[in-house]
Amino acid sequence: MELEEKLASRKARLAVIGLGYVGLPLSMEMAEAGFHVVGIDSDDRKIKEIAAKRSYIADVPTEILAKMVSEGRFEATVDPAVLATCDAISICVPTPLSKTKDPDVSYILDAVEKIERHLHPGQLIVLESTTYPGTTDELIREKLEAKGMRVGRDFFLAFSPERIDPGNKTHGTRNTPKVVGGITPRCTQLAVQLYSQFIDRVVPVSSARTAEMVKLLENTFRSVNIGLVNELAQMCDVLGVDAYEVIEAAATKPFGFLPFFPGPGLGGHCIPIDPHYLAWKMKAHDFTARFIGLAAEVNQEMPHLVVDKVSAGLNHHGKPIKGSRILALGVAYKKDVSDMRESPAIEVIDELRRRGGDVRYHDPYVPELVLNTGTLHGVPLTDEELAKADCVVVLTDHSCFDVAHVVRGSSLVVDTRNVTRGLDPKLRERVLKLGAPSPFEPGAVSAVRAH
Ligand SMILES: NC(=O)c1ccc[n+]([C@@H]2O[C@H](COP(=O)([O-])OP(=O)(O)OC[C@H]3O[C@@H](n4cnc5c(N)ncnc54)[C@H](O)[C@@H]3O)[C@@H](O)[C@H]2O)c1
């Protein structure tokens, strides 16, 4: 049976390499659509969890995973030999940066090596990991063609960027449109055929390189706009204007404006990293990606601005950072998730500790916090913990936080997420907000001045 027919009848055997935040939800959509799916991951602990029918990704309910495993529609292994029996393979491995901020494509290369050993005619391979334009066409194609098979004729290759937003209750894998670009038109056609089986809308583009660039535009767009509002917050700090009020009012304009909000810095596996993949690629062409560089510069200043806010607040109470007890509220990189990757909380807490602060933290999603300055264990959010803190610094706006209770029980709160908006003005007198006028003497607390 031809691949196209196998995909349409859902008789094709699918494989997903890398079963993390991206790969596990994708596998579930494929399996729920009726495909037989094999997951491959080098992390044995994940394979054991799947065998025990337990989900380790918040967006994948354990009941669904257990159902798919019990019904024999999903299985997982560390052994890439199963690829020999698969018709289509999606690659969802990490693409981090090296210490020198260069792309680390070693996980992709390792996955491609596994595929190459089992590559057979008619197979479709789709890369989903975010990467620089040209990876699929230059790096992967060359490796897979090394033994004489030709792309578009013997096997098929495409790029389809993953857009999942962990924790998003409205948009998941199925109802987020999926962009697909193949190396040849036939590759695009087959990849569209694959994803159309379990994704509501598939958007073909003219090449894999275009699809790679689409993802980098999306994440650079976010990084640049966040950089813009973070600079706005710095300016508002100096001018004594509330940046959030400014943005909310601007967002009433029904056209030509899209609201982004300031915060303690960029976090997660995507926005702080992906634009550097593009900047790195452009460097080889003697092209400096100026917006990417500038946004990164502004965004990287934010954790220091937060530390300065804490310092200014303590100073108002006649206390130095050294020896003060500081409670960080929320450490995950964004609300309602446990993901700590690139979380700005790490930099904020490390710097406070380096300056002698006695920092504790509470985050219901993160029991243990590995910092550069040591490892901390979360503390329960008790009235005693709040009362004993010289300063509470809100770094993540988890929905479960009772902000009014926190502020009522604390002597000083630094709010980096605008969680204290709408509180009683009397309570807000003890809150120092990022990008907003100080409730203390006007002008007493000024921002880090970048320039
Ligand atoms: N997390 C997100 O929100 C998100 C959103 C869009 C795109 N992406 C992109 O998707 C890709 C995957 O991200 P993620 O968040 O799922 O990462 P992750 O770390 O959660 O999962 C990756 C998995 O791949 C496994 N792995 C690594 N190398 C392997 C190999 N050679 N063979 C088999 N398994 C291997 C790891 O053990 C891990 O379980 C990245 O390129 C990322 O930029 C992530």
Coordinates of C-alpha atoms and ligand atoms in Angstrom, one line a residue:
M1 CA 0.0 0.0 0.0
E2 CA 1.3 3.5 -0.9
L3 CA 2.1 5.8 2.0
E4 CA -0.6 8.2 1.1
E5 CA -3.2 5.5 1.3
K6 CA -1.8 4.2 4.6
L7 CA -2.0 7.6 6.1
A8 CA -5.6 8.3 4.9
S9 CA -6.7 4.9 6.2
R10 CA -4.7 5.4 9.4
K11 CA -3.0 2.1 8.8
A12 CA 0.4 3.7 8.8
R13 CA 2.6 3.0 11.8
L14 CA 3.9 6.3 13.2
A15 CA 6.9 7.1 15.3
V16 CA 7.8 10.1 17.5
I17 CA 11.4 10.6 18.6
G18 CA 11.5 12.6 21.8
L19 CA 8.6 12.3 24.2
G20 CA 8.8 15.6 26.1
Y21 CA 6.4 18.7 26.2
V22 CA 6.0 18.4 22.4
G23 CA 6.4 14.7 21.6
L24 CA 4.0 13.3 24.2
P25 CA 1.0 15.4 23.3
L26 CA 1.7 14.9 19.6
S27 CA 1.8 11.1 20.1
M28 CA -1.5 11.2 22.0
E29 CA -3.2 13.1 19.1
M30 CA -1.9 10.6 16.6
A31 CA -3.0 7.6 18.7
E32 CA -6.4 9.0 19.5
A33 CA -6.9 9.5 15.7
G34 CA -6.5 5.7 15.4
F35 CA -2.8 5.3 14.4
H36 CA -0.5 2.9 16.0
V37 CA 2.2 5.1 17.5
V38 CA 5.7 4.2 18.8
G39 CA 7.5 6.7 21.0
I40 CA 11.2 6.6 21.3
D41 CA 13.1 8.4 24.0
S42 CA 16.6 8.1 25.3
D43 CA 15.4 8.8 28.8
D44 CA 14.5 5.4 30.4
R45 CA 12.5 7.1 33.2
K46 CA 10.0 8.4 30.7
I47 CA 9.6 5.0 29.0
K48 CA 9.0 3.4 32.5
E49 CA 6.3 6.0 33.3
I50 CA 4.5 5.3 30.0
A51 CA 4.7 1.5 30.6
A52 CA 3.2 2.2 34.0
K53 CA 0.4 4.2 32.2
R54 CA 1.3 7.5 34.0
S55 CA 1.6 10.8 32.3
Y56 CA 4.5 13.1 33.3
I57 CA 3.3 16.1 31.1
A58 CA 0.6 18.3 32.7
D59 CA -1.2 18.8 29.3
V60 CA -1.6 15.0 28.8
P61 CA -4.2 13.6 31.1
T62 CA -3.1 10.2 32.6
E63 CA -6.5 8.7 31.7
I64 CA -5.9 9.3 28.0
L65 CA -2.3 8.0 28.1
A66 CA -3.4 4.9 30.0
K67 CA -6.2 4.3 27.5
M68 CA -3.9 4.6 24.5
V69 CA -1.3 2.2 26.1
S70 CA -4.0 -0.3 27.3
E71 CA -5.6 -0.4 23.8
G72 CA -2.2 -1.0 22.2
R73 CA -2.3 2.2 20.2
F74 CA 0.7 3.7 22.0
E75 CA 4.0 2.1 23.1
A76 CA 7.3 3.6 24.0
T77 CA 10.9 2.3 24.0
V78 CA 14.5 3.4 24.1
D79 CA 15.3 1.1 21.2
P80 CA 15.4 2.8 17.8
A81 CA 15.2 -0.6 16.0
V82 CA 11.4 -0.1 15.9
L83 CA 11.9 2.6 13.4
A84 CA 12.4 -0.1 10.8
T85 CA 8.7 -0.9 11.0
C86 CA 7.5 2.7 10.9
D87 CA 6.1 4.6 7.9
A88 CA 6.4 8.1 9.2
I89 CA 8.7 9.6 11.9
S90 CA 8.3 13.0 13.7
I91 CA 11.4 14.3 15.5
C92 CA 10.7 16.3 18.7
V93 CA 14.1 16.4 20.4
P94 CA 15.5 19.5 22.3
T95 CA 17.4 22.3 20.5
P96 CA 19.1 24.2 23.3
L97 CA 22.0 26.7 23.0
S98 CA 25.6 25.8 23.9
K99 CA 27.4 27.7 26.7
T100 CA 28.6 30.1 24.0
K101 CA 25.0 30.7 22.8
D102 CA 25.5 28.8 19.6
P103 CA 22.8 26.3 18.4
D104 CA 23.3 22.8 19.8
V105 CA 21.9 20.5 17.2
S106 CA 23.5 17.4 18.6
Y107 CA 20.1 15.9 19.7
I108 CA 18.8 16.3 16.1
L109 CA 21.9 14.7 14.7
D110 CA 21.6 11.8 17.1
A111 CA 17.9 11.3 16.2
V112 CA 18.8 11.4 12.5
E113 CA 21.6 8.8 13.0
K114 CA 19.0 6.5 14.5
I115 CA 16.7 7.0 11.6
E116 CA 19.4 6.6 9.0
R117 CA 20.2 3.1 10.3
H118 CA 16.6 2.1 9.6
L119 CA 15.7 4.3 6.7
H120 CA 13.7 2.4 4.1
P121 CA 11.9 3.4 0.8
G122 CA 8.7 5.2 1.2
Q123 CA 9.4 6.5 4.7
L124 CA 8.4 10.1 5.7
I125 CA 10.5 12.0 8.2
V126 CA 9.4 15.3 9.7
L127 CA 11.5 17.5 11.9
E128 CA 9.4 19.5 14.5
S129 CA 12.2 20.8 16.7
T130 CA 12.8 24.5 16.4
T131 CA 16.0 25.2 14.5
Y132 CA 17.8 27.6 12.1
P133 CA 16.7 27.8 8.4
G134 CA 18.5 25.2 6.3
T135 CA 18.8 22.5 9.0
T136 CA 16.3 20.1 7.3
D137 CA 17.7 20.7 3.8
E138 CA 21.4 20.9 4.6
L139 CA 22.0 18.9 7.7
I140 CA 19.3 16.2 7.7
R141 CA 18.9 15.6 3.9
E142 CA 22.7 15.2 3.5
K143 CA 22.9 12.5 6.2
L144 CA 19.8 10.6 5.0
E145 CA 21.0 10.6 1.4
A146 CA 24.5 9.4 2.3
K147 CA 23.7 5.8 1.4
G148 CA 22.3 6.6 -2.0
M149 CA 18.5 7.0 -1.3
R150 CA 17.1 10.3 -2.8
V151 CA 14.7 12.6 -1.1
G152 CA 11.4 13.1 -2.9
R153 CA 11.9 9.8 -4.7
D154 CA 12.9 7.1 -2.2
F155 CA 12.0 8.8 1.1
F156 CA 10.3 12.1 2.0
L157 CA 11.5 14.8 4.3
A158 CA 9.7 18.0 5.7
F159 CA 9.9 20.5 8.5
S160 CA 6.8 21.3 10.5
P161 CA 7.3 23.7 13.5
E162 CA 5.8 22.8 16.8
R163 CA 3.7 25.6 18.2
I164 CA 2.4 24.1 21.4
D165 CA 1.9 26.4 24.4
P166 CA 2.1 24.3 27.5
G167 CA -0.6 25.1 30.0
N168 CA -2.8 26.8 27.3
K169 CA -6.3 25.5 28.0
T170 CA -7.8 26.9 24.7
H171 CA -5.2 25.9 22.1
G172 CA -3.6 22.5 22.1
T173 CA -1.9 20.3 19.5
R174 CA -5.2 19.5 17.6
N175 CA -6.6 23.0 17.2
T176 CA -3.4 25.0 16.6
P177 CA -2.9 25.3 12.8
K178 CA 0.3 23.4 11.7
V179 CA 2.7 24.8 9.1
V180 CA 4.3 22.2 6.9
G181 CA 7.1 22.7 4.3
G182 CA 8.8 19.8 2.5
I183 CA 12.1 19.5 0.6
T184 CA 10.1 18.7 -2.6
P185 CA 6.4 19.2 -3.4
R186 CA 5.8 15.5 -2.9
C187 CA 7.3 15.7 0.6
T188 CA 5.0 18.6 1.5
Q189 CA 2.0 16.7 0.1
L190 CA 2.7 13.6 2.2
A191 CA 3.5 15.6 5.4
V192 CA 0.2 17.5 4.9
Q193 CA -1.5 14.2 4.5
L194 CA 0.0 12.9 7.8
Y195 CA -0.9 16.0 9.9
S196 CA -4.3 16.5 8.4
Q197 CA -5.4 13.2 10.0
F198 CA -5.2 14.6 13.5
I199 CA -4.8 18.4 13.3
D200 CA -7.7 20.6 12.3
R201 CA -5.9 22.9 9.9
V202 CA -2.6 22.3 8.1
V203 CA -0.9 25.2 6.3
P204 CA 1.5 24.1 3.5
V205 CA 4.3 26.5 2.6
S206 CA 6.7 26.3 -0.3
S207 CA 9.8 24.8 1.4
A208 CA 11.2 23.4 4.6
R209 CA 13.4 26.5 4.9
T210 CA 10.3 28.7 4.8
A211 CA 8.6 26.6 7.5
E212 CA 11.8 26.9 9.6
M213 CA 11.7 30.7 9.2
V214 CA 8.0 30.9 10.1
K215 CA 8.8 29.5 13.5
L216 CA 11.7 31.8 14.1
L217 CA 9.6 34.8 13.0
E218 CA 6.9 33.8 15.5
N219 CA 9.3 33.5 18.4
T220 CA 11.4 36.5 17.5
F221 CA 8.2 38.6 17.2
R222 CA 7.4 37.6 20.8
S223 CA 10.9 38.3 22.0
V224 CA 11.1 41.7 20.4
N225 CA 7.6 42.8 21.6
I226 CA 8.4 41.6 25.1
G227 CA 11.7 43.5 24.9
L228 CA 9.7 46.6 23.8
V229 CA 7.4 46.5 26.8
N230 CA 10.2 45.6 29.2
E231 CA 11.9 48.8 28.0
L232 CA 8.6 50.6 28.4
A233 CA 8.5 49.3 32.0
Q234 CA 12.0 50.7 32.6
M235 CA 10.9 54.1 31.1
C236 CA 7.7 54.1 33.2
D237 CA 9.7 53.3 36.3
V238 CA 11.7 56.5 35.7
L239 CA 8.7 58.6 34.8
G240 CA 6.4 57.3 37.5
V241 CA 3.8 56.0 35.1
D242 CA 2.1 52.5 35.4
A243 CA 3.2 50.6 32.3
Y244 CA 0.4 48.0 32.7
E245 CA -2.2 50.8 32.7
V246 CA -0.6 52.3 29.6
I247 CA -0.6 48.9 27.7
E248 CA -4.2 48.1 28.8
A249 CA -5.4 51.4 27.6
A250 CA -3.5 51.2 24.3
A251 CA -5.0 47.7 23.8
T252 CA -8.5 49.3 23.5
K253 CA -7.4 50.4 20.1
P254 CA -9.3 48.0 17.8
F255 CA -6.6 47.8 15.2
G256 CA -2.8 48.1 14.8
F257 CA -1.9 47.2 18.4
L258 CA -1.2 43.9 20.2
P259 CA -0.7 43.9 23.9
F260 CA 2.4 42.3 25.5
F261 CA 3.2 42.7 29.2
P262 CA 6.5 43.3 31.1
G263 CA 7.9 40.8 33.5
P264 CA 11.0 39.6 35.4
G265 CA 12.6 38.3 32.2
L266 CA 12.2 35.7 29.5
G267 CA 11.8 32.0 30.3
G268 CA 11.0 28.7 28.8
H269 CA 12.7 26.5 26.1
C270 CA 11.6 28.8 23.2
I271 CA 11.5 32.6 23.4
P272 CA 14.9 33.1 25.1
I273 CA 16.6 30.6 22.8
D274 CA 15.1 30.4 19.3
P275 CA 15.9 33.9 18.0
H276 CA 19.6 33.1 18.7
Y277 CA 19.3 30.2 16.2
L278 CA 18.4 32.8 13.5
A279 CA 21.0 35.3 14.6
W280 CA 23.7 32.6 14.6
K281 CA 22.7 31.5 11.0
M282 CA 22.8 35.1 9.8
K283 CA 26.3 35.7 11.3
A284 CA 27.6 33.2 8.7
H285 CA 26.2 35.6 6.1
D286 CA 27.9 38.7 7.8
F287 CA 24.4 39.9 8.7
T288 CA 23.7 41.2 12.2
A289 CA 20.2 40.5 13.4
R290 CA 19.8 43.8 15.3
F291 CA 16.3 43.5 16.7
I292 CA 17.1 40.0 18.1
G293 CA 20.3 41.4 19.8
L294 CA 18.6 44.4 21.2
A295 CA 15.6 42.5 22.5
A296 CA 17.8 40.0 24.2
E297 CA 19.8 42.8 25.8
V298 CA 16.7 44.5 27.2
N299 CA 15.1 41.3 28.4
Q300 CA 18.3 40.1 30.1
E301 CA 18.3 43.3 32.2
M302 CA 15.0 42.5 33.8
P303 CA 16.1 40.1 36.5
H304 CA 18.6 42.8 37.7
L305 CA 15.8 45.4 37.7
V306 CA 13.8 43.0 40.0
V307 CA 16.7 42.7 42.3
D308 CA 17.0 46.5 42.4
K309 CA 13.3 46.8 43.2
V310 CA 13.8 44.4 46.1
S311 CA 16.8 46.4 47.3
A312 CA 14.9 49.6 47.0
G313 CA 11.9 48.3 48.9
L314 CA 14.1 46.9 51.7
N315 CA 16.0 50.2 51.8
H316 CA 12.8 52.0 52.4
H317 CA 12.4 49.9 55.5
G318 CA 16.0 50.6 56.6
K319 CA 17.2 47.1 55.7
P320 CA 20.0 45.8 53.3
I321 CA 19.6 42.7 51.2
K322 CA 22.3 41.1 53.2
G323 CA 20.7 39.2 56.1
S324 CA 17.1 40.0 55.0
R325 CA 14.6 37.2 54.7
I326 CA 13.2 37.2 51.2
L327 CA 10.3 35.0 50.0
A328 CA 10.1 34.4 46.2
L329 CA 6.6 33.5 45.3
G330 CA 6.4 31.4 42.1
V331 CA 9.6 30.3 40.3
A332 CA 8.4 28.5 37.2
Y333 CA 8.9 30.5 34.0
K334 CA 5.2 31.1 33.5
K335 CA 1.9 30.7 35.3
D336 CA 0.4 27.3 36.1
V337 CA 3.3 25.2 34.8
S338 CA 6.2 23.4 36.5
D339 CA 8.7 24.2 33.7
M340 CA 11.9 25.8 35.1
R341 CA 13.9 26.0 31.9
E342 CA 15.5 29.4 31.5
S343 CA 13.2 30.8 34.3
P344 CA 14.2 34.3 35.2
A345 CA 13.5 33.3 38.9
I346 CA 16.9 31.5 38.9
E347 CA 18.8 34.6 38.1
V348 CA 16.8 36.8 40.5
I349 CA 17.3 34.4 43.4
D350 CA 20.9 33.7 42.6
E351 CA 21.7 37.4 42.6
L352 CA 19.8 38.0 45.9
R353 CA 21.7 35.1 47.5
R354 CA 25.0 36.4 46.2
R355 CA 24.2 39.7 47.8
G356 CA 23.7 37.9 51.1
G357 CA 19.9 37.6 51.1
D358 CA 18.3 34.7 53.0
V359 CA 16.0 33.6 50.1
R360 CA 13.3 31.0 50.4
Y361 CA 10.7 30.2 47.8
H362 CA 7.2 28.9 47.4
D363 CA 5.9 27.3 44.2
P364 CA 3.3 24.5 44.3
Y365 CA 4.6 23.2 41.0
V366 CA 8.3 23.2 41.8
P367 CA 9.3 21.2 44.9
E368 CA 13.1 21.6 44.4
L369 CA 15.0 24.5 42.8
V370 CA 18.5 24.0 41.4
L371 CA 20.3 27.3 41.3
N372 CA 23.9 28.3 40.5
T373 CA 24.3 29.1 44.1
G374 CA 22.9 25.8 45.5
T375 CA 19.7 23.9 45.7
L376 CA 16.6 25.1 47.6
H377 CA 13.5 23.2 48.7
G378 CA 10.2 25.0 48.5
V379 CA 8.5 26.1 51.7
P380 CA 4.7 26.0 52.4
L381 CA 3.0 29.4 52.0
T382 CA 1.9 29.9 55.6
D383 CA 1.0 33.1 57.5
E384 CA 4.1 32.7 59.5
E385 CA 6.3 32.5 56.4
L386 CA 4.7 35.7 55.1
A387 CA 5.0 37.6 58.4
K388 CA 8.7 36.6 58.8
A389 CA 9.7 37.7 55.3
D390 CA 11.2 41.2 55.0
C391 CA 10.2 41.1 51.4
V392 CA 7.9 38.9 49.3
V393 CA 8.8 39.0 45.6
V394 CA 6.2 37.7 43.2
L395 CA 8.0 36.2 40.2
T396 CA 5.2 33.9 38.7
D397 CA 1.5 34.7 38.7
H398 CA 0.2 31.1 39.3
S399 CA -3.6 31.3 39.3
C400 CA -3.8 29.5 42.7
F401 CA -2.1 32.4 44.6
D402 CA -4.4 34.4 46.9
V403 CA -2.7 37.7 46.2
A404 CA -4.8 39.8 48.6
H405 CA -4.0 37.3 51.4
V406 CA -0.3 37.4 50.6
V407 CA -0.2 41.3 50.6
R408 CA -2.2 41.5 53.8
G409 CA 0.2 39.2 55.6
S410 CA 3.4 40.8 54.3
S411 CA 5.2 44.0 55.2
L412 CA 6.7 44.5 51.7
V413 CA 5.8 43.0 48.3
V414 CA 7.6 43.4 45.0
D415 CA 5.2 42.6 42.2
T416 CA 6.8 41.7 38.9
R417 CA 3.6 40.4 37.2
N418 CA 0.9 43.0 38.0
V419 CA -0.9 40.6 40.3
T420 CA -1.7 43.3 42.8
R421 CA -3.8 45.4 40.3
G422 CA -7.3 45.9 41.7
L423 CA -6.2 45.5 45.3
D424 CA -7.4 47.9 47.9
P425 CA -5.3 51.1 47.6
K426 CA -4.4 50.8 51.3
L427 CA -2.9 47.4 50.6
R428 CA -1.1 48.6 47.6
E429 CA 0.9 51.1 49.8
R430 CA 3.2 48.2 50.6
V431 CA 3.6 47.0 47.0
L432 CA 6.5 48.0 44.7
K433 CA 5.4 47.2 41.2
L434 CA 7.7 46.7 38.2
G435 CA 7.2 49.5 35.7
A436 CA 5.0 51.6 38.0
P437 CA 5.2 54.6 40.4
S438 CA 6.6 53.9 43.8
P439 CA 4.1 54.1 46.7
F440 CA 7.0 55.3 48.8
E441 CA 8.4 58.8 48.3
P442 CA 8.1 59.8 44.7
G443 CA 11.4 59.3 42.9
A444 CA 12.9 57.4 45.8
V445 CA 12.8 54.1 43.8
S446 CA 14.1 54.5 40.3
A447 CA 14.7 51.8 37.8
V448 CA 18.0 50.3 36.6
R449 CA 18.9 52.7 33.8
A450 CA 20.0 50.8 30.9
H451 CA 21.5 53.8 29.1
Ligands
LIG1 N1 8.2 23.1 25.1 C1 7.6 24.0 24.3 O1 6.7 24.7 24.7 C2 7.9 24.0 22.8 C3 7.0 24.7 21.9 C4 7.3 24.7 20.6 C5 8.4 24.1 20.1 N2 9.3 23.5 21.0 C6 10.5 22.8 20.4 O2 10.3 21.4 20.3 C7 11.5 20.7 20.6 C8 11.3 19.8 21.8 O3 11.0 20.6 22.9 P1 10.4 19.9 24.3 O4 10.0 21.1 25.1 O5 9.4 18.8 23.9 O6 11.7 19.2 24.9 P2 11.8 18.2 26.1 O7 13.1 18.3 26.7 O8 10.6 18.3 26.9 O9 11.7 16.8 25.3 C9 12.6 16.3 24.5 C10 12.7 14.8 24.7 O10 13.6 14.3 23.7 C11 14.4 13.2 24.3 N3 15.6 13.0 23.5 C12 16.7 13.9 23.4 N4 17.5 13.4 22.5 C13 17.0 12.2 22.0 C14 17.4 11.3 21.1 N5 18.6 11.5 20.4 N6 16.7 10.2 20.9 C15 15.5 10.0 21.5 N7 15.1 10.9 22.5 C16 15.8 12.0 22.7 C17 14.6 13.7 25.7 O11 14.9 12.7 26.6 C18 13.3 14.4 26.0 O12 12.4 13.5 26.6 C19 12.5 21.8 20.8 O13 13.2 22.1 19.6 C20 11.7 23.0 21.2 O14 12.4 24.2 20.9 C21 9.0 23.4 22.3

